[in-house]
Amino acid sequence: MAERTGTPRVSCVFVCHDGRGRVLLARRSAGARDEPGTWDCGAGALEFGETFEAAVTREVYEEYRATPLEIARMDVRNVLRGEPVVTHWVAVVFAVRIRPDRVRIGEPHKFDALGWFAPDALPSPLHSQCAATLALLPAAVRGRG
């Protein structure tokens, strides 16, 4: 985990879904910043002057080469990692509907596999922050509403 000090960073975290109950997860490659080999939803830092929606749209395209069909803000998480804390992110979490047939790996240096999963059949191991993020999904997105 890269050490950070000073001001917390803002991250737009997104859970891409197909509108039919499946979520898209990416397996972090050996070149990932942290937790290689784990499955995770997408995320990226908010850039100066950027709206949340613009950041999510940019990051979804960069990571998955897909364009969001719907973006819904779900919640905000204060993510403190390490003991003592070495990373601090304010994560604004979104549900993003995309077309499964448009998805492909856009950043092969960060991800080595993509998969669509039902929330009750997730791959293992998950990234340390993934379960808390997926728990924020509304029942309708999880295919239970």
Short mmCIF file of C-alpha atoms in Angstrom, two decimals:
data_model
loop_
_atom_site.label_atom_id
_atom_site.label_comp_id
_atom_site.label_asym_id
_atom_site.label_seq_id
_atom_site.Cartn_x
_atom_site.Cartn_y
_atom_site.Cartn_z
CA MET A 1 0.00 0.00 0.00
CA ALA A 2 1.50 3.35 -1.02
CA GLU A 3 1.99 5.75 1.86
CA ARG A 4 0.00 8.97 1.82
CA THR A 5 0.14 11.83 4.22
CA GLY A 6 -1.73 15.08 4.59
CA THR A 7 -5.09 15.75 3.02
CA PRO A 8 -7.55 12.91 2.33
CA ARG A 9 -8.17 12.20 -1.35
CA VAL A 10 -11.60 11.92 -2.95
CA SER A 11 -12.39 8.76 -4.89
CA CYS A 12 -15.36 7.93 -7.08
CA VAL A 13 -16.06 4.25 -6.45
CA PHE A 14 -18.45 2.52 -8.84
CA VAL A 15 -20.23 -0.78 -8.95
CA CYS A 16 -21.09 -1.55 -12.55
CA HIS A 17 -24.16 -3.71 -13.05
CA ASP A 18 -26.19 -5.04 -15.94
CA GLY A 19 -29.63 -4.02 -14.60
CA ARG A 20 -30.49 -7.71 -14.14
CA GLY A 21 -28.78 -8.43 -10.84
CA ARG A 22 -25.19 -9.08 -11.92
CA VAL A 23 -22.21 -6.92 -10.96
CA LEU A 24 -18.94 -6.51 -12.83
CA LEU A 25 -15.75 -7.14 -10.88
CA ALA A 26 -12.14 -6.91 -12.02
CA ARG A 27 -9.25 -9.00 -10.74
CA ARG A 28 -6.30 -6.80 -9.76
CA SER A 29 -3.13 -7.79 -11.63
CA ALA A 30 0.42 -8.04 -10.32
CA GLY A 31 0.90 -4.39 -11.38
CA ALA A 32 -1.99 -3.08 -9.29
CA ARG A 33 -1.27 -0.47 -6.62
CA ASP A 34 -2.41 -2.78 -3.83
CA GLU A 35 -3.94 -6.18 -3.11
CA PRO A 36 -3.02 -7.93 -6.40
CA GLY A 37 -5.04 -11.06 -7.13
CA THR A 38 -8.17 -9.74 -5.44
CA TRP A 39 -11.48 -8.97 -7.11
CA ASP A 40 -12.80 -5.42 -6.86
CA CYS A 41 -15.29 -2.94 -8.26
CA GLY A 42 -13.96 0.15 -10.01
CA ALA A 43 -12.68 3.44 -8.65
CA GLY A 44 -10.65 6.48 -9.48
CA ALA A 45 -9.58 9.77 -7.99
CA LEU A 46 -11.72 12.85 -8.54
CA GLU A 47 -9.72 15.38 -10.55
CA PHE A 48 -9.73 19.10 -9.74
CA GLY A 49 -12.78 20.85 -11.24
CA GLU A 50 -14.47 17.57 -12.24
CA THR A 51 -18.06 16.64 -11.38
CA PHE A 52 -18.68 13.26 -9.77
CA GLU A 53 -20.59 12.09 -12.84
CA ALA A 54 -17.80 13.18 -15.19
CA ALA A 55 -15.23 11.34 -13.04
CA VAL A 56 -17.33 8.16 -13.00
CA THR A 57 -17.91 8.33 -16.76
CA ARG A 58 -14.18 8.84 -17.39
CA GLU A 59 -13.09 6.08 -15.02
CA VAL A 60 -15.65 3.52 -16.27
CA TYR A 61 -14.41 4.11 -19.80
CA GLU A 62 -10.72 3.98 -18.79
CA GLU A 63 -11.11 0.75 -16.81
CA TYR A 64 -13.79 -1.10 -18.81
CA ARG A 65 -14.05 0.71 -22.18
CA ALA A 66 -17.81 1.06 -21.58
CA THR A 67 -20.07 4.11 -21.43
CA PRO A 68 -22.46 4.41 -18.47
CA LEU A 69 -26.17 4.13 -19.29
CA GLU A 70 -27.23 5.24 -15.79
CA ILE A 71 -25.27 6.64 -12.86
CA ALA A 72 -26.84 6.70 -9.38
CA ARG A 73 -25.07 8.02 -6.29
CA MET A 74 -25.48 5.58 -3.40
CA ASP A 75 -23.49 6.72 -0.38
CA VAL A 76 -20.21 8.08 0.95
CA ARG A 77 -17.59 6.06 2.86
CA ASN A 78 -14.68 7.36 4.93
CA VAL A 79 -11.93 4.83 4.15
CA LEU A 80 -9.02 4.73 6.58
CA ARG A 81 -6.50 1.99 5.79
CA GLY A 82 -3.60 0.79 7.89
CA GLU A 83 -2.71 0.92 11.56
CA PRO A 84 -1.51 3.59 11.89
CA VAL A 85 -3.45 5.09 8.97
CA VAL A 86 -1.39 5.28 5.77
CA THR A 87 -4.18 5.97 3.27
CA HIS A 88 -7.29 8.09 3.71
CA TRP A 89 -9.93 8.30 1.01
CA VAL A 90 -13.38 9.84 0.98
CA ALA A 91 -15.17 7.41 -1.31
CA VAL A 92 -18.32 8.62 -3.06
CA VAL A 93 -20.02 5.40 -4.19
CA PHE A 94 -22.10 4.98 -7.34
CA ALA A 95 -24.15 2.26 -9.03
CA VAL A 96 -23.53 2.37 -12.78
CA ARG A 97 -25.54 0.42 -15.34
CA ILE A 98 -23.57 -0.59 -18.42
CA ARG A 99 -24.02 -2.97 -21.35
CA PRO A 100 -22.19 -6.25 -20.65
CA ASP A 101 -21.37 -6.74 -24.34
CA ARG A 102 -19.34 -3.51 -24.39
CA VAL A 103 -17.01 -4.38 -21.52
CA ARG A 104 -13.33 -5.20 -21.92
CA ILE A 105 -10.18 -4.54 -19.92
CA GLY A 106 -9.03 -0.99 -20.55
CA GLU A 107 -6.09 -0.98 -18.13
CA PRO A 108 -4.26 -4.31 -18.45
CA HIS A 109 -1.48 -3.03 -16.19
CA LYS A 110 -4.05 -2.89 -13.35
CA PHE A 111 -6.47 -5.74 -14.16
CA ASP A 112 -6.02 -9.21 -15.64
CA ALA A 113 -9.61 -10.51 -15.65
CA LEU A 114 -13.20 -9.28 -15.67
CA GLY A 115 -16.32 -11.18 -14.65
CA TRP A 116 -20.04 -10.74 -14.15
CA PHE A 117 -21.28 -12.14 -10.84
CA ALA A 118 -24.52 -12.52 -8.91
CA PRO A 119 -24.14 -10.87 -5.48
CA ASP A 120 -24.62 -14.28 -3.80
CA ALA A 121 -21.91 -15.92 -5.95
CA LEU A 122 -18.92 -13.58 -5.74
CA PRO A 123 -15.37 -14.65 -6.58
CA SER A 124 -12.64 -14.96 -3.99
CA PRO A 125 -10.60 -13.33 -2.69
CA LEU A 126 -12.30 -9.94 -2.63
CA HIS A 127 -10.39 -6.68 -2.19
CA SER A 128 -10.54 -5.50 1.44
CA GLN A 129 -12.94 -2.66 0.55
CA CYS A 130 -15.19 -4.52 -1.91
CA ALA A 131 -17.70 -6.16 0.46
CA ALA A 132 -18.50 -2.86 2.21
CA THR A 133 -19.04 -1.21 -1.16
CA LEU A 134 -21.26 -3.99 -2.54
CA ALA A 135 -23.36 -3.86 0.65
CA LEU A 136 -24.51 -0.38 -0.42
CA LEU A 137 -26.21 -1.65 -3.60
CA PRO A 138 -29.97 -1.20 -3.56
CA ALA A 139 -32.05 -4.39 -3.63
CA ALA A 140 -33.28 -3.57 -7.15
CA VAL A 141 -29.71 -3.59 -8.48
CA ARG A 142 -28.89 -6.80 -6.62
CA GLY A 143 -31.82 -8.46 -8.39
CA ARG A 144 -33.96 -8.75 -5.25
CA GLY A 145 -36.35 -5.88 -5.69
#
